[in-house]
Structures are given as C-alpha cells and as structure tokens.
C-alpha cells in the first residue's frame, strides 16, 4: 500500500505538528461552538428521522426537552467562547480553569462502556455523527 512510507511519513508529520501545537498552546485551541453546532445538527437529525414516530407515541415533550437543552447548550457555548476570547492570559489560574473546563466538556461526550454493539467506540453522538 505504501512501499516508500511516504503517506505514513506525511501522516506522522501532520499528527506530530498537531500534538506540538496543542502542547504549545497556552489556551487550548478547542472550538466549543463546534460542539454546539454538532449538537444542533444531531438534534435536527433526530427530529427529521424520528420526530413523527416520537410524536405518534406521545413523546412530544421529549422533543421539546431536547430542543430546550440544545438552545441552553448553544447559549452556554456562546458565553464560554466569549470568556475564551477575553481571558486574562496573564493570570495562569484563570487560563488553567478555562483549559480544565474545555477538557471536561470533551470528557462529557465519552461513554466508558462504549456504544451498544461497538464497545470500542466511546465517543457518543453528536461527535460520532
């Protein structure tokens, strides 16, 4: 497939550069708003593909709760992004708190048991969509 290891070398260089960039970042380059967009897209997909079935089984409130949760997450993500942009980079404690919160957000979408039938896939939707 790659007898000269050109693709392997290129992949390793890209991943190494990404790891270096992450390690050298004072504030983690983590796009919280992309999480919100992914969640919005996932919720729209649920509504599109399963909304009528859910409504026919009296689960209208479940869809409404989902919509409200997505709206709240979007608002929180927007507020968080404003905090990221205005963080006092001279205060290591506030930067550390912000970075810790970003890492915890990523962990919130991990299921340690994996997905049903796919135990090695631990990232739950919307990240796997």
PDB file of C-alpha atoms in Angstrom, residues 2-124:
ATOM      1  CA  UNK A   2       2.761   2.455   0.940  1.00  0.00           C
ATOM      2  CA  UNK A   3       6.083   0.811  -0.016  1.00  0.00           C
ATOM      3  CA  UNK A   4       8.100   4.033   0.362  1.00  0.00           C
ATOM      4  CA  UNK A   5       6.283   5.038   3.564  1.00  0.00           C
ATOM      5  CA  UNK A   6       5.554   8.456   2.046  1.00  0.00           C
ATOM      6  CA  UNK A   7       1.957   8.511   3.315  1.00  0.00           C
ATOM      7  CA  UNK A   8       2.985   7.171   6.705  1.00  0.00           C
ATOM      8  CA  UNK A   9       5.642   9.848   6.990  1.00  0.00           C
ATOM      9  CA  UNK A  10       3.226  12.608   5.975  1.00  0.00           C
ATOM     10  CA  UNK A  11       0.579  11.386   8.417  1.00  0.00           C
ATOM     11  CA  UNK A  12       3.125  11.224  11.231  1.00  0.00           C
ATOM     12  CA  UNK A  13       4.334  14.740  10.448  1.00  0.00           C
ATOM     13  CA  UNK A  14       0.794  16.143  10.483  1.00  0.00           C
ATOM     14  CA  UNK A  15      -0.081  14.389  13.742  1.00  0.00           C
ATOM     15  CA  UNK A  16       3.213  15.462  15.292  1.00  0.00           C
ATOM     16  CA  UNK A  17       2.581  19.070  14.310  1.00  0.00           C
ATOM     17  CA  UNK A  18      -0.937  18.885  15.767  1.00  0.00           C
ATOM     18  CA  UNK A  19       0.437  17.477  19.030  1.00  0.00           C
ATOM     19  CA  UNK A  20       3.138  20.172  19.172  1.00  0.00           C
ATOM     20  CA  UNK A  21       0.562  22.889  18.502  1.00  0.00           C
ATOM     21  CA  UNK A  22      -1.655  21.537  21.272  1.00  0.00           C
ATOM     22  CA  UNK A  23       1.248  21.229  23.718  1.00  0.00           C
ATOM     23  CA  UNK A  24       2.482  24.757  22.968  1.00  0.00           C
ATOM     24  CA  UNK A  25      -0.950  26.383  23.273  1.00  0.00           C
ATOM     25  CA  UNK A  26      -1.384  28.439  26.409  1.00  0.00           C
ATOM     26  CA  UNK A  27      -5.163  28.424  25.875  1.00  0.00           C
ATOM     27  CA  UNK A  28      -6.282  25.153  24.314  1.00  0.00           C
ATOM     28  CA  UNK A  29      -7.372  25.504  20.669  1.00  0.00           C
ATOM     29  CA  UNK A  30     -10.736  23.931  21.392  1.00  0.00           C
ATOM     30  CA  UNK A  31     -13.769  25.144  19.461  1.00  0.00           C
ATOM     31  CA  UNK A  32     -16.655  24.882  21.914  1.00  0.00           C
ATOM     32  CA  UNK A  33     -19.016  26.413  19.381  1.00  0.00           C
ATOM     33  CA  UNK A  34     -18.397  23.482  17.038  1.00  0.00           C
ATOM     34  CA  UNK A  35     -19.726  21.195  19.794  1.00  0.00           C
ATOM     35  CA  UNK A  36     -22.868  23.305  19.919  1.00  0.00           C
ATOM     36  CA  UNK A  37     -23.233  23.162  16.127  1.00  0.00           C
ATOM     37  CA  UNK A  38     -22.754  19.385  16.128  1.00  0.00           C
ATOM     38  CA  UNK A  39     -25.388  19.012  18.849  1.00  0.00           C
ATOM     39  CA  UNK A  40     -27.796  21.220  16.918  1.00  0.00           C
ATOM     40  CA  UNK A  41     -27.251  19.151  13.776  1.00  0.00           C
ATOM     41  CA  UNK A  42     -27.731  15.925  15.727  1.00  0.00           C
ATOM     42  CA  UNK A  43     -30.984  17.188  17.281  1.00  0.00           C
ATOM     43  CA  UNK A  44     -32.266  18.262  13.856  1.00  0.00           C
ATOM     44  CA  UNK A  45     -31.458  14.777  12.561  1.00  0.00           C
ATOM     45  CA  UNK A  46     -33.363  13.174  15.436  1.00  0.00           C
ATOM     46  CA  UNK A  47     -36.350  15.375  14.715  1.00  0.00           C
ATOM     47  CA  UNK A  48     -36.164  14.741  10.965  1.00  0.00           C
ATOM     48  CA  UNK A  49     -35.723  10.969  11.145  1.00  0.00           C
ATOM     49  CA  UNK A  50     -37.632  10.099  14.306  1.00  0.00           C
ATOM     50  CA  UNK A  51     -39.795  13.112  15.115  1.00  0.00           C
ATOM     51  CA  UNK A  52     -43.026  11.809  13.612  1.00  0.00           C
ATOM     52  CA  UNK A  53     -42.525   8.404  15.244  1.00  0.00           C
ATOM     53  CA  UNK A  54     -41.856  10.030  18.599  1.00  0.00           C
ATOM     54  CA  UNK A  55     -44.926  12.266  18.267  1.00  0.00           C
ATOM     55  CA  UNK A  56     -47.101   9.287  17.316  1.00  0.00           C
ATOM     56  CA  UNK A  57     -46.024   7.611  20.559  1.00  0.00           C
ATOM     57  CA  UNK A  58     -46.758  10.678  22.681  1.00  0.00           C
ATOM     58  CA  UNK A  59     -43.149  11.768  23.071  1.00  0.00           C
ATOM     59  CA  UNK A  60     -43.736  15.385  22.022  1.00  0.00           C
ATOM     60  CA  UNK A  61     -42.360  16.612  25.329  1.00  0.00           C
ATOM     61  CA  UNK A  62     -39.157  14.665  24.787  1.00  0.00           C
ATOM     62  CA  UNK A  63     -38.565  16.545  21.551  1.00  0.00           C
ATOM     63  CA  UNK A  64     -39.352  19.827  23.289  1.00  0.00           C
ATOM     64  CA  UNK A  65     -36.923  18.999  26.118  1.00  0.00           C
ATOM     65  CA  UNK A  66     -34.287  18.170  23.515  1.00  0.00           C
ATOM     66  CA  UNK A  67     -34.838  21.499  21.741  1.00  0.00           C
ATOM     67  CA  UNK A  68     -34.608  23.416  25.023  1.00  0.00           C
ATOM     68  CA  UNK A  69     -31.451  21.581  26.070  1.00  0.00           C
ATOM     69  CA  UNK A  70     -29.844  22.311  22.708  1.00  0.00           C
ATOM     70  CA  UNK A  71     -30.764  26.002  22.986  1.00  0.00           C
ATOM     71  CA  UNK A  72     -29.309  26.170  26.507  1.00  0.00           C
ATOM     72  CA  UNK A  73     -26.140  24.447  25.347  1.00  0.00           C
ATOM     73  CA  UNK A  74     -25.790  26.899  22.447  1.00  0.00           C
ATOM     74  CA  UNK A  75     -26.175  29.864  24.816  1.00  0.00           C
ATOM     75  CA  UNK A  76     -23.625  28.390  27.234  1.00  0.00           C
ATOM     76  CA  UNK A  77     -21.199  27.672  24.384  1.00  0.00           C
ATOM     77  CA  UNK A  78     -21.508  31.244  23.096  1.00  0.00           C
ATOM     78  CA  UNK A  79     -20.909  32.633  26.597  1.00  0.00           C
ATOM     79  CA  UNK A  80     -17.960  30.305  27.075  1.00  0.00           C
ATOM     80  CA  UNK A  81     -16.472  31.350  23.738  1.00  0.00           C
ATOM     81  CA  UNK A  82     -16.666  34.990  24.821  1.00  0.00           C
ATOM     82  CA  UNK A  83     -14.801  34.026  28.009  1.00  0.00           C
ATOM     83  CA  UNK A  84     -12.131  32.274  25.939  1.00  0.00           C
ATOM     84  CA  UNK A  85     -11.668  35.356  23.791  1.00  0.00           C
ATOM     85  CA  UNK A  86     -11.452  37.705  26.770  1.00  0.00           C
ATOM     86  CA  UNK A  87      -9.479  35.557  29.223  1.00  0.00           C
ATOM     87  CA  UNK A  88      -6.680  37.337  31.063  1.00  0.00           C
ATOM     88  CA  UNK A  89      -3.703  35.456  29.628  1.00  0.00           C
ATOM     89  CA  UNK A  90      -1.501  36.957  32.341  1.00  0.00           C
ATOM     90  CA  UNK A  91      -3.415  35.080  35.035  1.00  0.00           C
ATOM     91  CA  UNK A  92      -2.342  31.423  34.924  1.00  0.00           C
ATOM     92  CA  UNK A  93      -5.140  30.348  37.274  1.00  0.00           C
ATOM     93  CA  UNK A  94      -7.940  31.648  35.060  1.00  0.00           C
ATOM     94  CA  UNK A  95      -6.280  30.153  31.981  1.00  0.00           C
ATOM     95  CA  UNK A  96      -5.919  26.831  33.784  1.00  0.00           C
ATOM     96  CA  UNK A  97      -9.574  26.919  34.850  1.00  0.00           C
ATOM     97  CA  UNK A  98     -10.668  27.629  31.290  1.00  0.00           C
ATOM     98  CA  UNK A  99      -8.491  24.823  29.867  1.00  0.00           C
ATOM     99  CA  UNK A 100      -9.779  22.399  32.514  1.00  0.00           C
ATOM    100  CA  UNK A 101     -13.361  23.258  31.628  1.00  0.00           C
ATOM    101  CA  UNK A 102     -12.661  22.626  27.940  1.00  0.00           C
ATOM    102  CA  UNK A 103     -11.184  19.218  28.737  1.00  0.00           C
ATOM    103  CA  UNK A 104     -14.154  18.328  30.927  1.00  0.00           C
ATOM    104  CA  UNK A 105     -16.540  19.224  28.104  1.00  0.00           C
ATOM    105  CA  UNK A 106     -14.786  16.749  25.838  1.00  0.00           C
ATOM    106  CA  UNK A 107     -14.997  14.071  28.518  1.00  0.00           C
ATOM    107  CA  UNK A 108     -18.744  14.639  28.873  1.00  0.00           C
ATOM    108  CA  UNK A 109     -19.176  13.003  25.465  1.00  0.00           C
ATOM    109  CA  UNK A 110     -17.308   9.818  26.393  1.00  0.00           C
ATOM    110  CA  UNK A 111     -19.097   6.661  27.489  1.00  0.00           C
ATOM    111  CA  UNK A 112     -16.596   4.400  29.269  1.00  0.00           C
ATOM    112  CA  UNK A 113     -18.622   1.317  28.284  1.00  0.00           C
ATOM    113  CA  UNK A 114     -18.707   2.250  24.610  1.00  0.00           C
ATOM    114  CA  UNK A 115     -21.693   2.330  22.320  1.00  0.00           C
ATOM    115  CA  UNK A 116     -24.121  -0.617  22.179  1.00  0.00           C
ATOM    116  CA  UNK A 117     -22.654  -3.215  19.842  1.00  0.00           C
ATOM    117  CA  UNK A 118     -19.496  -1.109  19.426  1.00  0.00           C
ATOM    118  CA  UNK A 119     -17.669  -1.220  22.763  1.00  0.00           C
ATOM    119  CA  UNK A 120     -14.518   0.349  21.332  1.00  0.00           C
ATOM    120  CA  UNK A 121     -16.402   3.438  20.120  1.00  0.00           C
ATOM    121  CA  UNK A 122     -16.571   5.551  23.225  1.00  0.00           C
ATOM    122  CA  UNK A 123     -17.457   8.950  21.763  1.00  0.00           C
ATOM    123  CA  UNK A 124     -21.183   9.320  21.941  1.00  0.00           C
TER     124      UNK A 124
END
